[in-house]
Short mmCIF file of C-alpha atoms and ligand atoms in Angstrom, two decimals:
data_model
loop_
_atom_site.label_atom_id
_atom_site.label_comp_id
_atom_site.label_asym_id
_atom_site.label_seq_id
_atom_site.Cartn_x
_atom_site.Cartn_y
_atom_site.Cartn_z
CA UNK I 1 -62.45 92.60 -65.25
CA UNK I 2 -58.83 91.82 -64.84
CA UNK I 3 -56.00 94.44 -66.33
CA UNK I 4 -55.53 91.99 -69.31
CA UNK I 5 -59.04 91.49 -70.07
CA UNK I 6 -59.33 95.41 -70.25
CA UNK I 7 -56.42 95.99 -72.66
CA UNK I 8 -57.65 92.57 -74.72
CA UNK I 9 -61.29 93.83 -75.13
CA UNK I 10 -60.43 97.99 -75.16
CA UNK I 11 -56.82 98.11 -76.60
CA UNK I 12 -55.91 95.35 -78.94
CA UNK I 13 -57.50 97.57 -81.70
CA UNK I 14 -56.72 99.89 -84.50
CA UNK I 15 -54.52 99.88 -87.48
CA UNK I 16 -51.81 96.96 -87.37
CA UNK I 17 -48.75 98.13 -89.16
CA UNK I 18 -46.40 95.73 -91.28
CA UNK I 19 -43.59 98.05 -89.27
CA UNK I 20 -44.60 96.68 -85.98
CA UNK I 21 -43.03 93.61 -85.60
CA UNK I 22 -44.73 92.91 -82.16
CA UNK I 23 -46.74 94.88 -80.64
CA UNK I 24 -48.96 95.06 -77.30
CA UNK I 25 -49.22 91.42 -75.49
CA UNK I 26 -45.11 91.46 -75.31
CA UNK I 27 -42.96 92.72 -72.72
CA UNK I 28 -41.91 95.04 -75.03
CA UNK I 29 -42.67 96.50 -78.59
CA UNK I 30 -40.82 95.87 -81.22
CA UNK I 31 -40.42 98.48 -84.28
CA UNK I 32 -38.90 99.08 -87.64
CA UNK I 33 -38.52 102.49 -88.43
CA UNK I 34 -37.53 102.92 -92.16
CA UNK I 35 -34.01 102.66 -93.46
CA UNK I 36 -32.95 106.33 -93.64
CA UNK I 37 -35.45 107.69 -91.66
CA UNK I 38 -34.73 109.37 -87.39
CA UNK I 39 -37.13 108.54 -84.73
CA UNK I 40 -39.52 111.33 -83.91
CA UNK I 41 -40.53 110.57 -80.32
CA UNK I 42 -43.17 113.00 -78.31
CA UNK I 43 -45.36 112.67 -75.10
CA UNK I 44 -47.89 114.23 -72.78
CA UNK I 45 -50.35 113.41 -69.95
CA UNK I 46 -53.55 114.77 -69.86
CA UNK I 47 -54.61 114.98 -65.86
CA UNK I 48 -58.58 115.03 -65.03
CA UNK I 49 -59.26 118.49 -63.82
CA UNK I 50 -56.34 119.98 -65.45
CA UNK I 51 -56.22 119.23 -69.12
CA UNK I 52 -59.81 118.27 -69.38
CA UNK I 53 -63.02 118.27 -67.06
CA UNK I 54 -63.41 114.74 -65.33
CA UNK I 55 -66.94 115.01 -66.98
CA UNK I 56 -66.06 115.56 -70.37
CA UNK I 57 -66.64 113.03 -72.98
CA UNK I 58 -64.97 110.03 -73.06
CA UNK I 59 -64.27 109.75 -76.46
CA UNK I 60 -63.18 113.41 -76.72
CA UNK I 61 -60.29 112.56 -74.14
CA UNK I 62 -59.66 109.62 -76.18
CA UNK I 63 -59.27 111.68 -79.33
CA UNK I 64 -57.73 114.64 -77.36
CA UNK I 65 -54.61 112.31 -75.61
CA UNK I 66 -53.49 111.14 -79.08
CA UNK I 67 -54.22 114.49 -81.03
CA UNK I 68 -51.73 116.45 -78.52
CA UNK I 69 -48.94 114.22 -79.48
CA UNK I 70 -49.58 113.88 -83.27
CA UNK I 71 -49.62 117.88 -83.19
CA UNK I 72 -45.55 117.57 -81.37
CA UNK I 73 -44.81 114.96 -84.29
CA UNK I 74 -46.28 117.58 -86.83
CA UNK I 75 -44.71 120.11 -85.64
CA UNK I 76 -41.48 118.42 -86.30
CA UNK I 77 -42.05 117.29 -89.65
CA UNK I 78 -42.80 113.91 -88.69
CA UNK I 79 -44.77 111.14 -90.02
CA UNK I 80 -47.05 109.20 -87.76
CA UNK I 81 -46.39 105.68 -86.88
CA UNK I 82 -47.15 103.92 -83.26
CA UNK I 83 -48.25 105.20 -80.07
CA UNK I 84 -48.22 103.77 -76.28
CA UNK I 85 -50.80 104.55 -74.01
CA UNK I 86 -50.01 104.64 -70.10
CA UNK I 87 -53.61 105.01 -68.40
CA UNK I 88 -54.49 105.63 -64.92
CA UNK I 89 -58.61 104.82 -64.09
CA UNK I 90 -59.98 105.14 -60.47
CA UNK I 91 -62.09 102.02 -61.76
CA UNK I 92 -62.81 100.17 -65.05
CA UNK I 93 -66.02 101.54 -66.36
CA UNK I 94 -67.29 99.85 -69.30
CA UNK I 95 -68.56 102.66 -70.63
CA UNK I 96 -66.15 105.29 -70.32
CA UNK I 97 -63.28 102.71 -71.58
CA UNK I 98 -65.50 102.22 -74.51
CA UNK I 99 -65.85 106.02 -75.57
CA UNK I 100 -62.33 106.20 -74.89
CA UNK I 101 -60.99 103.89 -76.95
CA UNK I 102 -63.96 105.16 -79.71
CA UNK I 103 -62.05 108.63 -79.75
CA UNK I 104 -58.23 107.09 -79.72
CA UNK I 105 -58.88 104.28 -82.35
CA UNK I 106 -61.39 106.96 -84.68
CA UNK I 107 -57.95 109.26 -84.44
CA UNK I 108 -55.07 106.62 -84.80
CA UNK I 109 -57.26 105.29 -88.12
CA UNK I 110 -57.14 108.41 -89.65
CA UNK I 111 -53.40 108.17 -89.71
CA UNK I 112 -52.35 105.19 -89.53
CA UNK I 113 -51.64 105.15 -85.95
CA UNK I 114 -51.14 101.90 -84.69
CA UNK I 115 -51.29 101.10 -80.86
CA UNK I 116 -48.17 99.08 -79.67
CA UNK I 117 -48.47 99.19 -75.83
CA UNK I 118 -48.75 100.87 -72.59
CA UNK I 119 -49.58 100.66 -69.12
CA UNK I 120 -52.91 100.47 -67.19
CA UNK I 121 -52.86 101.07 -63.68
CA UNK I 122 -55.44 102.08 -60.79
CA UNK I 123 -55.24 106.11 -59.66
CA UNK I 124 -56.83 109.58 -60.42
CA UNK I 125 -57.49 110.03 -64.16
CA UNK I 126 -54.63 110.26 -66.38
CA UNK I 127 -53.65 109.66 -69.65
CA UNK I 128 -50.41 109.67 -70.95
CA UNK I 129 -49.24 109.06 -74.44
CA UNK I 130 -46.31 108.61 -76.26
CA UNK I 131 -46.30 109.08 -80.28
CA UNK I 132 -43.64 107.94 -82.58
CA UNK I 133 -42.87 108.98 -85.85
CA UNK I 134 -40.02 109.41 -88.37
CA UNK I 135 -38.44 111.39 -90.89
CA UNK I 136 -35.67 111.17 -93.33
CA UNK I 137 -32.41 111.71 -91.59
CA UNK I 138 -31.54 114.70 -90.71
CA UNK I 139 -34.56 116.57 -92.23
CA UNK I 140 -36.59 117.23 -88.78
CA UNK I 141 -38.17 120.94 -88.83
CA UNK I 142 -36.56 122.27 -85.15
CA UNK I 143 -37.32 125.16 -83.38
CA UNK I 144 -34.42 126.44 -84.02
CA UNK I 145 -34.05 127.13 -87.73
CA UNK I 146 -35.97 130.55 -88.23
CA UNK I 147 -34.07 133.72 -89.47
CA UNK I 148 -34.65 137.28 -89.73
CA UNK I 149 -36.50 138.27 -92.68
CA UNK I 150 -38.84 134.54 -92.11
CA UNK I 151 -42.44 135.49 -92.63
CA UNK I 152 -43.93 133.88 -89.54
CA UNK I 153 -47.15 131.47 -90.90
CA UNK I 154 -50.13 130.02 -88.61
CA UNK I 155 -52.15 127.43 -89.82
CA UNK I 156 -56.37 127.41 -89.46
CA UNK I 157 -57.51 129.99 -86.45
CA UNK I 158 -57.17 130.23 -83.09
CA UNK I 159 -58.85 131.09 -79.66
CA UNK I 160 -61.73 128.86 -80.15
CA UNK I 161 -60.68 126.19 -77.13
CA UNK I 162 -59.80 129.13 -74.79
CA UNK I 163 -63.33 131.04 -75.79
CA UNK I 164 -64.99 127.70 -75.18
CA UNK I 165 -62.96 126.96 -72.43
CA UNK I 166 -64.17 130.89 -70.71
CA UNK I 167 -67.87 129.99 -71.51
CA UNK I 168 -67.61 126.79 -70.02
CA UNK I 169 -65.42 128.37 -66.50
CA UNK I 170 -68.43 130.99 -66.38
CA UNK I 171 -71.55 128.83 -67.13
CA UNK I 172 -72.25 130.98 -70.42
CA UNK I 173 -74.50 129.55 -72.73
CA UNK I 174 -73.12 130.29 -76.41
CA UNK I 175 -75.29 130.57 -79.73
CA UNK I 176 -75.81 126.79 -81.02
CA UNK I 177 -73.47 127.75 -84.07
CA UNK I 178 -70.58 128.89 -82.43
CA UNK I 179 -70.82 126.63 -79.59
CA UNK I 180 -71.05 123.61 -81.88
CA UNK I 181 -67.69 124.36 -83.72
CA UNK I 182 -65.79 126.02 -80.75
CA UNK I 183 -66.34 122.96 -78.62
CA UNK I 184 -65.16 120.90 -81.55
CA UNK I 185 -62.26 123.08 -81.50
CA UNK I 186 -61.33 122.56 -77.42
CA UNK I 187 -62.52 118.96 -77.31
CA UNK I 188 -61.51 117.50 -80.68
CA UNK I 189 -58.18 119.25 -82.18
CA UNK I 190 -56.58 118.40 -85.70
CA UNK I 191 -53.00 117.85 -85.73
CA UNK I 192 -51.52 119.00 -88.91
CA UNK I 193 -49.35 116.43 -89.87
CA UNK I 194 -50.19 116.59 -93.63
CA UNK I 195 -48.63 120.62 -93.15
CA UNK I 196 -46.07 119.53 -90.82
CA UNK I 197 -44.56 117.28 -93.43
CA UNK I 198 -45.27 119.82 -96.49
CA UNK I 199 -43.54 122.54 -94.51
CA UNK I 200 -39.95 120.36 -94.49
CA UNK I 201 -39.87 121.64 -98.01
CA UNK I 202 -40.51 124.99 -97.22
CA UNK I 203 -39.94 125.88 -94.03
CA UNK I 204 -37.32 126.78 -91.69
CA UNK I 205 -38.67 126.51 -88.21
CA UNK I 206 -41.83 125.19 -86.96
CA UNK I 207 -44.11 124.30 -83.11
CA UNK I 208 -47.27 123.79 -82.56
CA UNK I 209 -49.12 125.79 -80.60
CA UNK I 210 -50.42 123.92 -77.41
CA UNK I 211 -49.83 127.06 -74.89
CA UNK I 212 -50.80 129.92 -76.32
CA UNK I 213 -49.24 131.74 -79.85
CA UNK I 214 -47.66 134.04 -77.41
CA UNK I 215 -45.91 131.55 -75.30
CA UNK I 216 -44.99 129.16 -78.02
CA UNK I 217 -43.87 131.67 -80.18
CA UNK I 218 -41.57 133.05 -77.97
CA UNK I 219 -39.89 129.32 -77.73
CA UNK I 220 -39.27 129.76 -81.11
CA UNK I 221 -38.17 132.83 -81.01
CA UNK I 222 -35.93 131.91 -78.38
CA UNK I 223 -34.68 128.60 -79.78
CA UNK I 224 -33.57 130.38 -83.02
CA UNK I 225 -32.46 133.33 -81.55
CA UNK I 226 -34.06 135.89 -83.25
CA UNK I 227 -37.28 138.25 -82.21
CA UNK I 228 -40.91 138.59 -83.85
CA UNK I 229 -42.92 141.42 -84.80
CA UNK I 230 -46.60 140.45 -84.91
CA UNK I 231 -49.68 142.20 -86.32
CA UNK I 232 -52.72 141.71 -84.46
CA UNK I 233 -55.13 142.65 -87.04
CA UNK I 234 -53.75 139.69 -89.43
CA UNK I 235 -54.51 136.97 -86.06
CA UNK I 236 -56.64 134.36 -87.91
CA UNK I 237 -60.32 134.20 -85.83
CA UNK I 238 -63.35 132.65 -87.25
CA UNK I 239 -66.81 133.78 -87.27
CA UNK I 240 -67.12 131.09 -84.61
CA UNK I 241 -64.78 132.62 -82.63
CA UNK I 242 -66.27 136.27 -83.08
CA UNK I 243 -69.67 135.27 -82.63
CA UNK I 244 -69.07 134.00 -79.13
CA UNK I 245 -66.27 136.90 -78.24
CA UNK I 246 -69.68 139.41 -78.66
CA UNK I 247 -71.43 137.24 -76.79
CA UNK I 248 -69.23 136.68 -73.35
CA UNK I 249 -68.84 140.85 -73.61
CA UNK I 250 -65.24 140.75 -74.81
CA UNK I 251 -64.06 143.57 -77.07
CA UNK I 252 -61.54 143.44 -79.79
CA UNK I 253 -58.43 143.70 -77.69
CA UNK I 254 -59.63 141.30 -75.10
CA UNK I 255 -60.29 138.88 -78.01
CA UNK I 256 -56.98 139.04 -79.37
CA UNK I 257 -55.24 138.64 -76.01
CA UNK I 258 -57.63 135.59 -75.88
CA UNK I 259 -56.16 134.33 -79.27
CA UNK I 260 -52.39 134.88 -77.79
CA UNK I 261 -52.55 133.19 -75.03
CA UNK I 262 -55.55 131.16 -74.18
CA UNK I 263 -53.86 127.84 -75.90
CA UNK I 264 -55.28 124.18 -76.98
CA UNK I 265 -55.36 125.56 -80.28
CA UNK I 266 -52.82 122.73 -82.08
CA UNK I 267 -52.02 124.99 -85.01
CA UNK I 268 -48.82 125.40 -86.16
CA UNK I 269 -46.42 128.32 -86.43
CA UNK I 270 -44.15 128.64 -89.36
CA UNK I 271 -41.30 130.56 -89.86
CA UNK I 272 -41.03 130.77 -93.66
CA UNK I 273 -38.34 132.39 -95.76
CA UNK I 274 -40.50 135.07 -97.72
CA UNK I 275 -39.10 133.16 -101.69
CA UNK I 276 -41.11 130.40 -100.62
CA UNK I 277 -44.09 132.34 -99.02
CA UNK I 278 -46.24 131.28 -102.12
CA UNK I 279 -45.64 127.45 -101.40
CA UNK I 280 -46.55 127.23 -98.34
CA UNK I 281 -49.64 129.48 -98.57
CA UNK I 282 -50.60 126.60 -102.04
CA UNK I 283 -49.50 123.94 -99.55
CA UNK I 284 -51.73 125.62 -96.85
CA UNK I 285 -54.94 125.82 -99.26
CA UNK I 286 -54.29 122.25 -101.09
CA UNK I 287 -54.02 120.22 -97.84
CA UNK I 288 -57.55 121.92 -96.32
CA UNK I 289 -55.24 123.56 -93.86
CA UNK I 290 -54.80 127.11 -95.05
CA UNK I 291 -52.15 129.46 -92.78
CA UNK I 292 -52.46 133.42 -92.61
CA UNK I 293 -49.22 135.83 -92.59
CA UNK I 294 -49.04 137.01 -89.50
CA UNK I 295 -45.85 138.74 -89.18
CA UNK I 296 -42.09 138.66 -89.54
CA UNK I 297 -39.36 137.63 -87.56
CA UNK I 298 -35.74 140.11 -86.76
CA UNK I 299 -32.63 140.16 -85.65
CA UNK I 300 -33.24 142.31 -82.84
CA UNK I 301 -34.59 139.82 -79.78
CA UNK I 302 -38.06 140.09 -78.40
CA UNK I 303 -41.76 140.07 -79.22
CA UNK I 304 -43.76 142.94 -80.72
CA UNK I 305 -46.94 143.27 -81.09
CA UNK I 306 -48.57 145.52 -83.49
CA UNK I 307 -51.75 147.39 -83.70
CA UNK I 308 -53.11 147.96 -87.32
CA UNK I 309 -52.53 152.14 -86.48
CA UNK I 310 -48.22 150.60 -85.16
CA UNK I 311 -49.36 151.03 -81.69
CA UNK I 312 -47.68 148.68 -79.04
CA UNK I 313 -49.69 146.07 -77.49
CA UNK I 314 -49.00 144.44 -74.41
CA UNK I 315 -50.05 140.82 -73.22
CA UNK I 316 -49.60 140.51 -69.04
CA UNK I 317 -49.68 136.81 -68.99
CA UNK I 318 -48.01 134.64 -72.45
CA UNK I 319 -49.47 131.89 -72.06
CA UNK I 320 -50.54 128.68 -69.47
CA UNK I 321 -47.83 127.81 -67.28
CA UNK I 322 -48.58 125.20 -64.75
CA UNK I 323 -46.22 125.95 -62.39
CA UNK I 324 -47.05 129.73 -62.16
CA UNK I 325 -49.27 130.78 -59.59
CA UNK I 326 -52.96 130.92 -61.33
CA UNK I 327 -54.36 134.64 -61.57
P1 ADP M 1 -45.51 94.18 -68.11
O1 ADP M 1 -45.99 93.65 -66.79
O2 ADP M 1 -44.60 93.26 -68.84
O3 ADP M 1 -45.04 95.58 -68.05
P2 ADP M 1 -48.26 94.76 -68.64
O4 ADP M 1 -48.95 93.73 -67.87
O5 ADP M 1 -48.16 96.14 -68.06
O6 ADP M 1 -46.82 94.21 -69.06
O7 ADP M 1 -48.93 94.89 -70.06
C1 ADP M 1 -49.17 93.72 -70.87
C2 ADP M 1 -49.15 94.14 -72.32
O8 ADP M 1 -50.23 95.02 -72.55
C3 ADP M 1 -47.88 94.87 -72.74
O9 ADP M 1 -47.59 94.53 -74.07
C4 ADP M 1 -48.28 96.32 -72.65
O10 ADP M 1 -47.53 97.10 -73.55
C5 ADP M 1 -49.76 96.26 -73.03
N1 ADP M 1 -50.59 97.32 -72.38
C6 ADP M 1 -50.83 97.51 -71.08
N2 ADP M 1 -51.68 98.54 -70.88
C7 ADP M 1 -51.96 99.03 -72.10
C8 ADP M 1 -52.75 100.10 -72.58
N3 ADP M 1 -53.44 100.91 -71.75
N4 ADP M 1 -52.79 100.31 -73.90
C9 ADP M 1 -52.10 99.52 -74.75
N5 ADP M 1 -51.34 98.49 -74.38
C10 ADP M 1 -51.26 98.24 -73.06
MG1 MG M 2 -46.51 97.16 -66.94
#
C-alpha cells in the first residue's frame, strides 16, 4: 500500500466542513475561521510505550490522540473545528489503521471535527495531532485570569485512568464494574468542550487536567498569580473509582494522592468568581458534565491542601513529568 493509498482509504473521512476550503490531498489546508472569531491552536503526540501501551486498542488511541487536544481547545473556551494528524507506523497494518481511524473519525463526528491533513511517515508509533478551534476575539478563557476569592470548580471525577493505569502496571484484576468504566475512563476520555465554552460566561480561569489536579493546578495557580487552598474530602471520586481503590489495598489518603496526581483525567479546573458559583454548577448539571467545589483560591502564593479535621496534607510528587527521573 503506497502512503497515498493509506491516507485515501484511512483518512479522507469524517465530517467535511463548509469552513474548509481545501482540505487533505493539497499541499496545504486551507481554512476560514469566522469573521470575529481568534484561532485556538493546540497539539500533542502520544508515543507507544509512553502515553499508551503499544498493545492497546487501536481505536482507543485513535479516540485518545484527538480527545487530548479537544480537552486543550476546551480548556480555552474554544470551539472545535479541524484537526491534522502527523502519524508515525513501523508498518501499515490494515487492521490497526482501521481501528484507528474507527476511534478518530467516531470522536471528530461527535463534534464536528473535520480532518484537513497531516503527515504519515515510517518509525516507532506516534501520533501527533494538532486541533484548531476558535473563539470570539478576545474572549479565550487563559490561565491566567483567576483571583483570590475564585471558588476553584472540577468537572466529572478523577483518578479513574491512574487507578486503571496501577491495576494494569501490577497485573491486578479489578471487579468487572469498576474495571469496565475505569478503563473507559484511561482509554476513552471526554473533552468538555460543551463546559469549556459555557464557562467563557462564567468563568475566570480555566486548564484541563492532563497531568495530574496537583500539577495542573499549580500552572494555574502560577499563571494567575495567586495560591489555592484545596479540601480533600470535597475531591470528586466515583464508586468506580472507590471500588477498585479497596481492591488494589489503597486507603483513603493513598486514594486521594492518586486523584492529585495520577493524571489522564481531561477534566477541567475552574476558577469561578463565587456571584456566579450557581451558573456554573446549572451549566455543570444541564450539559451532563456536573463540577464539584473543591476549594478556593488566595492571595497568598502556594498550594494547600486540607484535611476535613484542617490538617495539612502533603503530596511528594505533583504530578507526571517526563523529564524527571521516574520513582
Ligand atoms: P506533501 O508531500 O506535500 O507534504 P504528503 O504527501 O505528506 O504531502 O501528503 C499528501 C496529502 O495528504 C496532504 O494534503 C497531507 O496533508 C495529507 N496527509 C498526509 N498524511 C495524512 C494523515 N495521516 N492524515 C491526514 N492527512 C494526511
Ligand atoms: Mg509531507
Amino acid at each position: 500500500m503506497s502512503e497515498f493509498d493509506l491516507i485515501r482509504r484511512y483518512f479522507s473521512r469524517g465530517p467535511r466542513r463548509p469552513d474548509a476550503a481545501i482540505g487533505i490531498g493539497d499541499d496545504g489546508a486551507v481554512l476560514r475561521p469566522p469573521a470575529g472569531c481568534e484561532l485556538v491552536v493546540a497539539m500533542d503526540t502520544l508515543v507507544a510505550d509512553v502515553h499508551f501501551p503499544a498493545t492497546a486498542r487501536a481505536t482507543d488511541v485513535g479516540h485518545k490522540a484527538l480527545a487530548v487536544n479537544l480537552s486543550d481547545l476546551a480548556a480555552m473556551g474554544a470551539e472545535a473545528a479541524w484537526a491534522t494528524l502527523a502519524l508515525t507506523l513501523p508498518r501499515p497494518d490494515p487492521a490497526w489503521l482501521e481501528g484507528f481511524a474507527a476511534g478518530f473519525f467516531a470522536l471528530a463526528a461527535e463534534h464536528g471535527v473535520q480532518l484537513v491533513g497531516g503527515d504519515t511517515t515510517r518509525g516507532p508509533l506516534t501520533v501527533t495531532v494538532q486541533a484548531h478551534g476558535f473563539i470570539p476575539a478576545g474572549r479565550a478563557l487563559g490561565r491566567a485570569g483567576a483571583r483570590p476569592g475564585d471558588v476553584l470548580l472540577l468537572s466529572g471525577t478523577v483518578g479513574e485512568a491512574a487507578l486503571a493505569l496501577a491495576a494494569w502496571r501490577e497485573r491486578r484484576i479489578l471487579p468487572p464494574a469498576a474495571a469496565g468504566c475505569l478503563e473507559r475512563r484511561w482509554h476513552r476520555p471526554s473533552p468538555r468542550l460543551a463546559l469549556g465554552r459555557a464557562a467563557r460566561d462564567w468563568a475566570h480561569a480555566a486548564i484541563d487536567v492532563s497531568d495530574g489536579v496537583a500539577a495542573d493546578l499549580a500552572h494555574l495557580l502560577e499563571a494567575s498569580g495567586v495560591g489555592a487552598r484545596l479540601e480533600l474530602a470535597r475531591l470528586p471520586l466515583s464508586a468506580a473509582a472507590r471500588a477498585a481503590a479497596a481492591e488494589l489495598g489503597l486507603g483513603q489518603e493513598a486514594l486521594w494522592r492518586l486523584a492529585l496526581s495520577g493524571g489522564d483525567d481531561y477534566e477541567l479546573l475552574l476558577a469561578v468568581p463565587p456571584k456566579r458559583l450557581e451558573e456554573a454548577l446549572a451549566a455543570g448539571r444541564a450539559l451532563g458534565c456536573p463540577c464539584t467545589p473543591i476549594g478556593a483560591l488566595s492571595a497568598a502564593p502556594g498550594l494547600q491542601l486540607q484535611r476535613k479535621d484542617g490538617t495539612a496534607f502533603s503530596l511528594a510528587s505533583p504530578g507526571y513529568d517526563h523529564f524527571r527521573e521516574r520513582q
